[in-house]
Coordinates of N, CA and C in Angstrom, one line a residue:
Chain F
K1 N 1.2 -1.0 -0.1 CA -0.4 -0.1 0.4 C 0.9 0.9 0.2
T2 N 0.2 2.4 -0.7 CA 1.5 3.3 -0.7 C 1.1 4.5 0.2
Q3 N 2.5 4.4 0.9 CA 2.4 5.4 2.3 C 2.5 6.6 2.2
V4 N 2.6 7.5 0.6 CA 3.3 8.6 0.3 C 2.0 9.1 -0.6
E5 N 1.3 9.7 -0.3 CA 0.6 10.4 -1.6 C 0.5 11.7 -2.0
Q6 N 1.4 12.1 -3.0 CA 1.2 13.3 -3.7 C 0.4 13.5 -4.7
S7 N -0.4 14.6 -4.6 CA -1.6 15.5 -5.7 C -1.1 16.7 -5.7
P8 N -1.0 17.0 -7.3 CA -1.7 16.9 -8.2 C 0.0 15.3 -9.3
Q9 N -1.0 14.6 -9.7 CA -0.3 13.9 -10.0 C 1.2 14.8 -11.2
S10 N -0.1 15.8 -11.7 CA 1.2 16.6 -12.8 C 0.1 17.8 -13.1
L11 N 0.5 19.2 -13.1 CA 1.0 20.1 -13.3 C 0.6 21.1 -14.0
V12 N -0.1 21.9 -15.0 CA 0.6 23.3 -16.2 C 0.3 24.1 -15.4
V13 N 1.5 25.6 -15.1 CA 1.3 27.0 -14.8 C 2.0 27.3 -15.9
R14 N 1.9 29.0 -16.0 CA 2.2 29.7 -17.2 C 3.4 30.7 -16.1
Q15 N 4.5 30.9 -16.3 CA 5.8 31.5 -16.0 C 5.3 32.5 -15.2
G16 N 5.5 32.7 -14.1 CA 5.4 33.8 -13.1 C 3.3 33.4 -11.8
E17 N 3.7 32.8 -12.5 CA 2.1 32.0 -11.8 C 2.7 31.9 -10.2
N18 N 2.0 31.0 -9.5 CA 2.1 30.4 -7.9 C 1.3 29.2 -8.1
C19 N 2.5 27.9 -7.5 CA 1.2 26.9 -7.3 C 1.9 26.2 -6.0
V20 N 0.8 25.0 -5.8 CA 0.8 24.3 -5.3 C 1.1 22.8 -4.6
L21 N 1.6 22.3 -4.1 CA 1.5 20.9 -4.4 C 1.7 20.3 -3.1
Q22 N 0.9 18.9 -3.2 CA 0.6 18.4 -2.0 C 1.1 17.0 -1.7
C23 N 1.4 16.6 0.0 CA 1.5 15.5 0.4 C 0.9 15.0 1.2
N24 N 0.3 13.7 1.4 CA -0.2 13.1 2.6 C 0.6 11.3 2.3
Y25 N 0.8 11.6 3.7 CA 1.2 10.1 4.2 C 0.8 9.0 5.3
S26 N 0.9 8.5 5.7 CA 0.5 7.6 6.8 C 1.9 7.1 7.5
V27 N 2.6 7.0 7.0 CA 4.3 6.8 7.4 C 4.5 6.7 9.2
T28 N 4.5 5.8 9.4 CA 4.7 6.3 11.3 C 5.8 4.9 11.9
P29 N 7.2 5.3 11.9 CA 7.1 6.7 12.8 C 7.4 7.8 12.1
D30 N 6.8 8.9 12.0 CA 7.1 10.1 10.9 C 8.3 10.9 11.6
N31 N 10.1 11.3 11.9 CA 11.0 11.4 11.8 C 10.9 12.9 11.1
H32 N 10.5 12.6 9.6 CA 10.9 13.7 8.9 C 10.7 14.1 7.4
L33 N 10.2 15.1 6.9 CA 10.0 14.7 5.7 C 10.5 16.1 4.4
R34 N 11.0 15.5 3.3 CA 11.6 16.3 3.2 C 11.3 16.1 1.3
W35 N 11.3 17.1 0.4 CA 11.1 17.8 -0.6 C 12.8 17.9 -1.5
F36 N 11.8 17.1 -2.6 CA 13.5 16.9 -4.0 C 13.0 17.2 -5.0
K37 N 13.6 17.9 -5.8 CA 13.4 18.1 -6.9 C 14.4 17.1 -8.3
Q38 N 13.7 16.5 -9.1 CA 14.2 15.7 -10.3 C 13.8 16.7 -11.3
D39 N 14.4 16.9 -11.8 CA 14.9 17.9 -13.0 C 15.1 16.2 -14.1
T40 N 14.1 15.9 -15.4 CA 14.2 15.4 -16.2 C 15.4 14.8 -17.1
G41 N 15.6 13.5 -16.5 CA 16.7 12.5 -16.8 C 17.6 13.1 -15.9
K42 N 17.6 12.9 -14.6 CA 18.6 13.3 -13.9 C 18.2 12.8 -12.5
G43 N 18.4 13.9 -11.0 CA 19.0 12.6 -10.2 C 17.8 13.4 -9.2
L44 N 18.0 13.1 -8.1 CA 16.7 13.9 -6.9 C 18.4 14.9 -6.3
V45 N 17.6 16.0 -6.2 CA 18.3 16.8 -5.4 C 16.9 17.7 -4.5
S46 N 17.5 17.9 -3.2 CA 17.1 18.0 -2.2 C 16.6 19.3 -2.1
L47 N 15.7 19.7 -1.6 CA 14.5 21.8 -2.0 C 14.4 21.9 -0.5
T48 N 14.3 21.0 0.6 CA 13.8 21.8 1.8 C 13.3 20.5 2.9
V49 N 13.9 20.1 3.8 CA 13.8 19.7 4.9 C 12.6 19.8 6.1
L50 N 11.5 18.8 7.0 CA 9.9 19.6 7.8 C 10.5 18.6 8.9
V51 N 11.4 18.7 9.9 CA 11.4 17.7 11.6 C 10.1 17.9 12.0
H52 N 10.1 19.2 12.7 CA 9.3 19.4 13.9 C 7.6 19.5 13.7
E53 N 6.8 19.2 14.7 CA 5.0 19.1 14.2 C 5.3 21.0 13.6
N54 N 4.1 21.0 12.9 CA 4.1 22.5 12.3 C 5.2 23.1 12.2
D55 N 6.5 22.9 11.3 CA 7.3 23.2 11.0 C 7.7 23.9 9.5
K56 N 7.8 25.3 9.7 CA 7.7 25.5 8.1 C 8.8 26.2 7.6
T57 N 9.7 25.9 6.2 CA 10.1 26.9 5.8 C 10.7 26.7 4.4
S58 N 11.1 28.0 4.0 CA 11.9 28.6 2.9 C 13.6 28.4 2.1
N59 N 12.6 28.2 1.1 CA 14.2 28.5 0.6 C 13.9 29.2 -0.7
G60 N 14.5 30.1 -0.7 CA 13.9 31.3 -2.5 C 12.6 31.3 -2.5
R61 N 12.2 31.2 -3.5 CA 10.5 31.2 -4.3 C 10.5 29.9 -3.6
Y62 N 10.7 29.0 -2.9 CA 10.7 27.2 -2.0 C 10.0 27.7 -1.0
S63 N 8.8 27.1 -0.7 CA 8.9 27.1 0.9 C 7.5 26.3 1.1
A64 N 7.5 25.9 2.2 CA 7.6 24.8 2.8 C 6.6 24.4 4.7
T65 N 5.5 23.7 3.4 CA 4.6 23.5 5.4 C 4.7 21.8 5.6
L66 N 4.7 21.8 7.2 CA 5.0 20.3 7.8 C 3.8 20.6 8.6
D67 N 1.9 19.6 8.5 CA 1.6 18.8 10.0 C 1.6 17.8 10.4
K68 N 2.4 17.5 11.2 CA 2.5 16.7 11.8 C 1.1 15.4 12.6
D69 N 0.3 16.2 13.2 CA -1.0 15.5 13.4 C -2.0 15.5 12.1
A70 N -2.4 16.0 11.3 CA -2.6 15.8 9.6 C -1.9 14.7 9.1
K71 N -0.5 14.5 9.2 CA 0.5 13.8 8.6 C -0.1 14.3 6.8
H72 N -0.1 15.6 6.9 CA 0.5 16.2 5.8 C 1.5 17.9 5.3
S73 N 2.0 17.7 4.0 CA 2.6 18.7 3.7 C 2.7 19.3 2.3
T74 N 2.8 20.6 2.7 CA 2.6 21.2 1.1 C 3.5 22.1 0.9
L75 N 4.3 22.2 -0.7 CA 5.6 22.9 -0.9 C 4.6 23.8 -1.9
H76 N 4.8 25.2 -1.7 CA 4.7 26.0 -2.4 C 6.0 27.3 -3.3
I77 N 5.1 26.9 -4.5 CA 6.5 27.4 -5.5 C 6.2 28.9 -5.9
T78 N 6.2 29.7 -5.8 CA 6.1 31.7 -5.6 C 6.8 31.8 -6.6
A79 N 6.3 32.7 -8.0 CA 7.1 32.9 -9.0 C 7.3 32.2 -10.5
T80 N 6.5 31.1 -10.1 CA 7.5 30.3 -11.3 C 8.3 30.6 -12.5
L81 N 9.6 29.8 -12.6 CA 10.1 29.7 -13.9 C 10.2 28.5 -14.5
L82 N 10.7 29.1 -15.7 CA 10.6 28.1 -16.7 C 11.3 26.7 -16.1
D83 N 12.9 26.9 -15.7 CA 13.7 25.9 -14.9 C 12.8 25.3 -14.0
D84 N 12.0 25.9 -13.4 CA 11.1 24.8 -12.4 C 10.3 23.4 -12.6
T85 N 10.3 23.6 -14.3 CA 9.9 22.2 -14.7 C 10.8 21.2 -14.8
A86 N 9.6 19.9 -13.7 CA 10.5 19.2 -12.9 C 9.5 18.4 -12.3
T87 N 10.1 17.1 -11.8 CA 8.7 16.6 -10.9 C 9.4 16.5 -9.6
Y88 N 8.2 16.5 -9.1 CA 8.9 17.5 -7.2 C 8.5 16.1 -6.2
I89 N 9.2 16.0 -6.0 CA 9.2 14.2 -4.5 C 8.9 14.2 -2.7
C90 N 8.2 14.2 -3.0 CA 7.8 13.9 -1.2 C 8.5 12.5 -0.8
V91 N 9.3 13.0 0.8 CA 10.0 11.5 1.3 C 10.0 11.7 2.8
V92 N 9.6 10.8 3.0 CA 9.0 11.2 4.4 C 10.2 9.8 5.0
G93 N 11.2 10.1 5.8 CA 11.7 9.2 6.9 C 11.2 8.6 8.1
D94 N 11.2 7.6 8.5 CA 11.0 7.0 9.4 C 11.9 7.1 10.9
R95 N 13.0 7.2 10.6 CA 14.0 7.2 11.8 C 14.9 8.0 11.3
G96 N 15.5 8.6 11.7 CA 17.0 9.4 12.2 C 18.1 8.7 12.2
S97 N 18.4 7.9 11.9 CA 19.4 7.1 11.1 C 19.3 6.2 9.4
A98 N 20.7 5.5 9.2 CA 20.2 4.8 8.3 C 19.3 3.3 8.8
L99 N 19.4 3.8 9.9 CA 18.2 2.2 9.9 C 16.9 2.4 9.7
G100 N 16.5 3.7 10.1 CA 15.2 3.1 9.0 C 15.0 3.5 7.4
R101 N 13.9 4.0 6.8 CA 13.4 3.8 5.7 C 12.5 5.5 5.2
L102 N 13.6 5.1 4.3 CA 12.9 6.9 3.2 C 11.2 6.3 2.3
H103 N 10.5 6.4 2.7 CA 9.4 6.3 1.9 C 9.3 7.7 0.8
F104 N 8.9 7.3 -0.4 CA 9.3 7.8 -1.6 C 7.3 7.6 -2.0
G105 N 7.6 8.9 -2.8 CA 6.3 9.6 -3.4 C 6.2 9.4 -4.4
A106 N 5.3 9.3 -6.0 CA 5.6 8.8 -6.7 C 6.0 10.8 -7.8
G107 N 5.7 11.5 -7.1 CA 6.0 12.5 -7.0 C 4.9 13.5 -8.2
T108 N 5.0 15.3 -8.1 CA 4.7 15.5 -9.0 C 5.0 16.5 -9.8
Q109 N 4.3 15.9 -11.0 CA 5.1 16.6 -12.9 C 5.3 18.1 -13.0
L110 N 5.2 18.8 -12.4 CA 5.2 20.3 -13.3 C 6.0 20.9 -14.3
I111 N 4.9 21.6 -15.0 CA 5.0 21.8 -16.3 C 5.2 23.6 -16.2
V112 N 6.5 24.6 -16.9 CA 5.7 25.8 -16.2 C 6.1 25.9 -17.7
I113 N 4.9 26.5 -18.2 CA 5.3 27.4 -20.0 C 5.3 28.7 -20.1
P114 N 5.5 29.4 -21.3 CA 5.8 30.6 -21.2 C 4.4 31.5 -21.0
Chain L
D1 N 34.4 18.3 -5.1 CA 33.0 18.6 -5.0 C 32.6 17.5 -4.9
M2 N 31.1 18.0 -4.2 CA 30.3 15.9 -3.8 C 29.6 15.7 -4.4
K3 N 29.5 14.7 -4.9 CA 29.4 14.2 -6.1 C 29.4 12.9 -5.9
V4 N 27.6 12.2 -6.3 CA 27.6 9.9 -6.9 C 28.0 10.1 -8.3
T5 N 28.8 9.3 -8.6 CA 28.7 8.6 -10.2 C 28.1 7.8 -10.5
Q6 N 27.1 7.4 -11.9 CA 26.8 6.7 -12.2 C 27.6 5.9 -13.1
M7 N 27.9 4.6 -13.7 CA 28.1 3.9 -14.9 C 27.5 2.7 -14.7
P8 N 27.0 2.1 -16.6 CA 27.1 3.6 -17.4 C 25.8 4.3 -17.3
R9 N 25.8 5.2 -17.9 CA 24.4 6.3 -18.0 C 23.2 5.6 -18.2
Y10 N 23.2 4.6 -19.9 CA 22.8 4.2 -19.9 C 23.5 2.7 -20.8
L11 N 22.0 1.7 -20.6 CA 22.7 0.4 -21.2 C 21.1 -0.5 -21.4
I12 N 21.7 -1.0 -22.4 CA 20.6 -1.9 -23.5 C 21.4 -3.2 -23.4
K13 N 20.5 -4.6 -22.8 CA 21.0 -5.5 -22.9 C 20.0 -6.8 -23.7
R14 N 20.2 -8.2 -23.3 CA 18.8 -9.2 -24.2 C 19.0 -9.8 -22.6
M15 N 17.6 -10.1 -22.3 CA 16.8 -10.7 -21.3 C 17.8 -12.4 -21.0
G16 N 18.2 -12.6 -20.0 CA 19.3 -13.2 -19.6 C 20.7 -13.3 -20.0
E17 N 21.4 -12.3 -20.6 CA 22.6 -11.7 -20.1 C 23.2 -10.9 -18.8
N18 N 23.9 -10.4 -18.4 CA 24.5 -10.5 -16.4 C 25.0 -9.0 -16.9
V19 N 23.7 -8.2 -15.9 CA 24.3 -7.2 -16.1 C 25.3 -6.3 -14.9
L20 N 26.0 -5.0 -14.6 CA 26.9 -4.4 -13.9 C 26.9 -3.0 -14.0
L21 N 26.4 -2.2 -13.0 CA 25.3 -1.1 -12.9 C 27.2 -0.8 -11.7
E22 N 27.6 0.5 -11.7 CA 28.8 1.3 -10.8 C 27.9 2.2 -10.0
C23 N 28.4 2.7 -8.7 CA 28.5 3.6 -8.2 C 29.3 3.7 -7.5
G24 N 30.1 5.0 -7.8 CA 31.0 6.7 -7.1 C 30.9 7.6 -6.4
Q25 N 32.0 7.0 -5.1 CA 31.2 8.9 -4.2 C 32.3 9.5 -3.7
D26 N 32.7 10.5 -3.6 CA 33.8 10.9 -3.3 C 33.7 11.8 -1.5
M27 N 32.7 11.8 -1.1 CA 32.7 11.9 0.1 C 32.8 10.7 1.4
S28 N 33.4 9.7 1.2 CA 33.4 8.7 2.1 C 32.2 8.8 2.9
H29 N 31.4 8.8 2.7 CA 30.1 8.1 3.2 C 29.5 6.9 3.7
E30 N 29.7 6.3 5.3 CA 28.9 4.9 5.2 C 28.2 4.8 4.5
T31 N 27.1 5.1 4.2 CA 25.6 4.7 3.9 C 25.6 5.0 2.3
M32 N 25.4 3.5 1.4 CA 24.6 3.8 0.3 C 23.9 3.0 -0.1
Y33 N 23.1 3.4 -1.6 CA 22.1 2.7 -1.3 C 21.3 2.8 -3.5
W34 N 20.9 1.3 -3.4 CA 20.2 1.3 -4.9 C 18.9 1.1 -4.8
Y35 N 18.3 2.2 -5.4 CA 17.3 1.8 -6.0 C 16.6 2.2 -7.6
R36 N 15.6 1.5 -7.6 CA 14.7 1.4 -8.9 C 13.2 3.3 -9.2
Q37 N 13.8 2.9 -10.1 CA 12.4 4.3 -10.3 C 11.4 3.5 -11.7
D38 N 10.1 3.8 -11.4 CA 9.7 3.1 -12.4 C 8.2 4.2 -11.9
P39 N 8.1 4.9 -13.6 CA 6.5 5.5 -13.8 C 5.6 5.2 -12.8
G40 N 4.8 5.6 -12.6 CA 3.9 6.2 -10.9 C 4.5 5.5 -10.0
L41 N 5.4 5.5 -9.8 CA 5.5 4.7 -8.6 C 6.7 5.4 -7.8
G42 N 6.7 5.7 -6.3 CA 7.9 6.2 -6.2 C 9.2 5.2 -6.0
L43 N 10.2 5.7 -5.2 CA 12.0 5.4 -5.4 C 11.5 4.2 -4.9
Q44 N 11.9 2.7 -5.0 CA 12.0 1.3 -4.6 C 13.2 1.0 -3.9
L45 N 13.8 0.5 -3.4 CA 15.3 0.5 -2.3 C 14.9 -1.5 -2.8
I46 N 16.1 -1.3 -3.3 CA 16.8 -2.3 -4.0 C 18.0 -3.2 -2.7
Y47 N 18.7 -2.4 -2.5 CA 19.8 -2.7 -1.7 C 20.2 -1.3 -0.6
I48 N 20.6 -1.8 0.5 CA 21.3 -0.1 1.4 C 22.6 -0.9 1.8
S49 N 24.0 -0.5 2.0 CA 24.9 -0.8 2.3 C 25.0 0.2 3.4
Y50 N 25.4 -0.6 4.4 CA 25.9 0.5 6.0 C 27.6 0.6 6.2
D51 N 28.5 0.0 5.6 CA 29.7 -0.1 4.7 C 30.4 -1.0 4.4
V52 N 31.8 -0.9 3.7 CA 32.2 -2.2 4.0 C 31.6 -3.6 4.1
D53 N 31.0 -4.8 3.6 CA 30.8 -6.1 2.8 C 29.7 -5.7 4.0
S54 N 28.6 -4.8 4.4 CA 28.2 -4.5 5.2 C 26.5 -4.5 4.8
N55 N 25.9 -5.3 3.7 CA 24.7 -5.4 2.7 C 23.3 -5.7 3.3
S56 N 22.8 -4.9 3.0 CA 21.1 -5.3 3.3 C 20.3 -5.8 2.6
E57 N 19.3 -6.5 2.3 CA 17.8 -6.4 1.4 C 17.0 -4.7 2.2
G58 N 16.9 -4.5 0.5 CA 15.7 -3.5 0.5 C 13.9 -4.2 0.8
D59 N 13.6 -3.2 -0.1 CA 12.6 -3.8 -0.2 C 12.2 -4.7 -1.6
I60 N 13.0 -5.1 -2.3 CA 12.9 -5.4 -3.7 C 14.1 -6.1 -4.1
P61 N 14.6 -6.7 -3.2 CA 16.1 -7.1 -3.4 C 16.5 -8.5 -4.7
K62 N 15.1 -9.2 -4.7 CA 15.0 -10.8 -6.2 C 15.4 -10.3 -7.0
G63 N 16.4 -10.6 -7.6 CA 16.8 -10.3 -8.9 C 18.3 -10.1 -9.3
Y64 N 18.1 -8.9 -7.7 CA 20.1 -8.5 -7.9 C 20.6 -8.8 -6.4
R65 N 22.0 -8.5 -6.8 CA 22.8 -9.0 -5.6 C 23.8 -7.6 -5.6
V66 N 24.1 -7.2 -4.7 CA 25.1 -6.3 -4.6 C 26.3 -6.4 -4.5
S67 N 28.0 -5.3 -4.3 CA 29.4 -5.9 -3.5 C 29.7 -4.5 -3.5
R68 N 29.8 -4.6 -2.3 CA 30.3 -3.2 -1.9 C 32.2 -3.7 -1.1
K69 N 33.1 -3.4 -1.8 CA 34.4 -4.1 -1.3 C 35.6 -2.1 -1.4
K70 N 35.1 -1.8 -1.3 CA 35.6 -0.3 -0.6 C 34.3 0.4 -0.6
R71 N 34.9 2.1 0.4 CA 33.9 2.4 0.7 C 33.1 3.0 0.0
E72 N 33.9 3.7 -1.0 CA 33.5 4.6 -2.0 C 32.8 4.0 -3.0
H73 N 32.9 3.1 -3.5 CA 32.7 2.0 -4.6 C 31.6 1.0 -4.1
F74 N 30.0 1.2 -4.8 CA 28.9 0.2 -4.3 C 28.4 -0.2 -6.2
S75 N 28.2 -1.6 -6.5 CA 27.7 -2.1 -7.3 C 26.8 -2.8 -7.3
L76 N 26.0 -2.8 -8.5 CA 24.9 -3.6 -8.4 C 24.8 -4.7 -10.2
I77 N 24.3 -5.6 -9.2 CA 25.1 -6.3 -10.3 C 22.6 -7.6 -10.7
L78 N 23.2 -7.8 -11.9 CA 21.5 -9.0 -12.2 C 21.8 -9.7 -12.9
D79 N 21.8 -11.5 -11.9 CA 22.6 -12.0 -13.7 C 21.3 -12.9 -13.8
S80 N 21.5 -12.3 -15.4 CA 20.4 -13.8 -15.8 C 18.9 -12.3 -16.5
A81 N 19.7 -11.5 -16.6 CA 18.5 -9.8 -16.5 C 17.2 -10.3 -17.1
K82 N 15.9 -9.9 -16.7 CA 14.8 -10.0 -17.3 C 14.4 -8.3 -17.5
T83 N 13.2 -8.7 -18.5 CA 12.7 -7.8 -19.5 C 11.3 -7.1 -18.0
N84 N 11.3 -7.8 -16.9 CA 10.8 -6.7 -16.0 C 11.2 -5.4 -14.9
Q85 N 12.5 -6.1 -15.8 CA 14.0 -5.6 -14.4 C 14.9 -4.3 -15.7
T86 N 13.6 -3.4 -16.7 CA 14.0 -2.5 -16.9 C 13.3 -1.5 -16.8
S87 N 14.1 -0.5 -16.4 CA 14.0 0.8 -15.4 C 15.0 1.9 -15.4
V88 N 14.9 3.3 -14.5 CA 15.8 3.5 -14.1 C 16.4 3.7 -12.9
Y89 N 17.8 3.3 -12.6 CA 18.4 3.1 -10.9 C 19.3 3.7 -10.7
F90 N 18.9 4.4 -9.4 CA 19.2 5.2 -9.0 C 20.7 5.3 -7.9
C91 N 22.0 5.3 -7.6 CA 22.2 5.0 -7.1 C 22.4 6.4 -5.5
A92 N 22.4 6.3 -4.3 CA 22.6 7.3 -3.4 C 23.6 6.9 -2.1
S93 N 23.8 8.0 -1.6 CA 24.7 7.9 -0.1 C 24.6 9.3 0.6
S94 N 25.0 8.7 1.9 CA 25.0 9.6 3.1 C 25.8 9.3 3.6
V95 N 26.3 9.8 5.4 CA 26.5 9.5 6.1 C 25.3 8.7 7.1
F96 N 25.6 7.9 7.8 CA 24.6 6.8 8.7 C 23.6 7.5 8.9
S97 N 23.7 8.6 9.6 CA 22.7 9.2 10.3 C 21.9 9.9 8.7
T98 N 21.5 8.9 8.2 CA 20.6 10.0 7.0 C 19.1 10.3 6.8
G99 N 19.1 9.9 8.1 CA 17.3 11.1 8.5 C 17.0 12.1 9.2
A100 N 18.8 11.9 9.3 CA 18.9 13.5 10.0 C 18.5 14.6 9.1
H101 N 17.8 15.9 9.8 CA 17.4 16.5 8.6 C 18.8 17.6 8.2
N102 N 19.5 17.3 8.8 CA 21.2 18.5 8.1 C 21.7 17.3 7.3
Q103 N 21.3 16.3 7.0 CA 22.0 15.2 6.0 C 21.2 14.6 4.8
A104 N 20.8 15.6 4.0 CA 20.2 15.0 2.8 C 21.1 13.6 2.1
P105 N 20.8 12.8 1.4 CA 21.1 12.2 0.3 C 21.4 12.0 -0.8
L106 N 22.4 11.8 -0.9 CA 23.0 12.5 -2.3 C 23.0 11.7 -4.0
F107 N 21.8 12.2 -4.2 CA 21.7 11.0 -5.6 C 22.3 10.8 -6.5
G108 N 23.3 10.2 -7.4 CA 23.6 10.4 -8.8 C 22.5 10.2 -9.9
E109 N 23.6 10.7 -11.2 CA 22.0 11.4 -12.3 C 21.7 9.9 -13.0
G110 N 21.7 8.5 -12.2 CA 20.5 7.3 -12.6 C 21.7 6.7 -14.1
T111 N 21.1 5.6 -14.2 CA 21.7 4.5 -14.9 C 19.8 4.0 -16.3
R112 N 20.1 4.3 -16.7 CA 18.7 3.8 -18.0 C 19.0 1.8 -18.7
L113 N 18.4 0.8 -17.4 CA 18.3 0.3 -18.3 C 17.0 -0.5 -19.0
S114 N 17.4 -0.8 -20.4 CA 16.4 -1.8 -20.7 C 17.1 -3.0 -21.2
V115 N 15.9 -3.9 -21.6 CA 16.1 -5.5 -21.1 C 15.5 -6.0 -22.3
L116 N 15.8 -6.2 -23.3 CA 14.8 -6.6 -24.8 C 15.0 -8.2 -24.0

C-alpha cells in the first residue's frame, strides 16, 4: 500500500504564477519529511526538510509546511520560472538514522509554460 | 565537489545477460543505496549498504545482488536480466544518520537500463 500520496499528479502553470503541491502520508513514525526536485533525466536534489510539528521552511521561491497531526505537507513555489519544470518528490523518513527507511511519493510533474 | 557518479548512464541488454551497474562517491559516506524508479511509482529500495561488506536487502531485492569492497564504491549486479528489470536505477549515498535533517542523501543521475 502506498504510504506517501502526492497530488496533483501533474500540473501546468504559466511562468510567473504560483503553485501548491500536496503530500499526504501514513508513514509511522514520521521522523522528517523532505522535498526533492528531479529534473528530467537527472537525479533527485533536496529542496528542503521539515522535522517538527508545524514546521515551516523557506528556500528562495520554495516554501514548505508540515502538519504532523494531519500527516500532510505542502510545497509552495512562488513566481514560477521555466526552470522550475521538473518532478517534485515528497519523501518521509521513519527514523533519524540509516537504520530507518525513506518512503517516496510518486511525485508531482510540474510544467511551467511561457 | 560532492558527487555520486553512476556508470553507465544508459544500457541495453538482452534477456538472460548479466548486468553490472557501478556507483562511486567521493564523500567517504558510510551508507549507500540502490533504488529503482518506475513510472507512477515512488523510488523502491533494492539494497542498502552500511559500509564495506555490510549489505542488507531492501524492499525488492529479488533478482539483484550487490557488492561493496571499498567504501566509495557500490555495485549492483543483475544475474540473467529479465525484461521486468527494465527501469531507471539510482544510487545514493549518505552519512549513517540518513534521517538527520541536516544530511540529505546525495543521488546520482541514474542508469537507464533496457532489457530486451
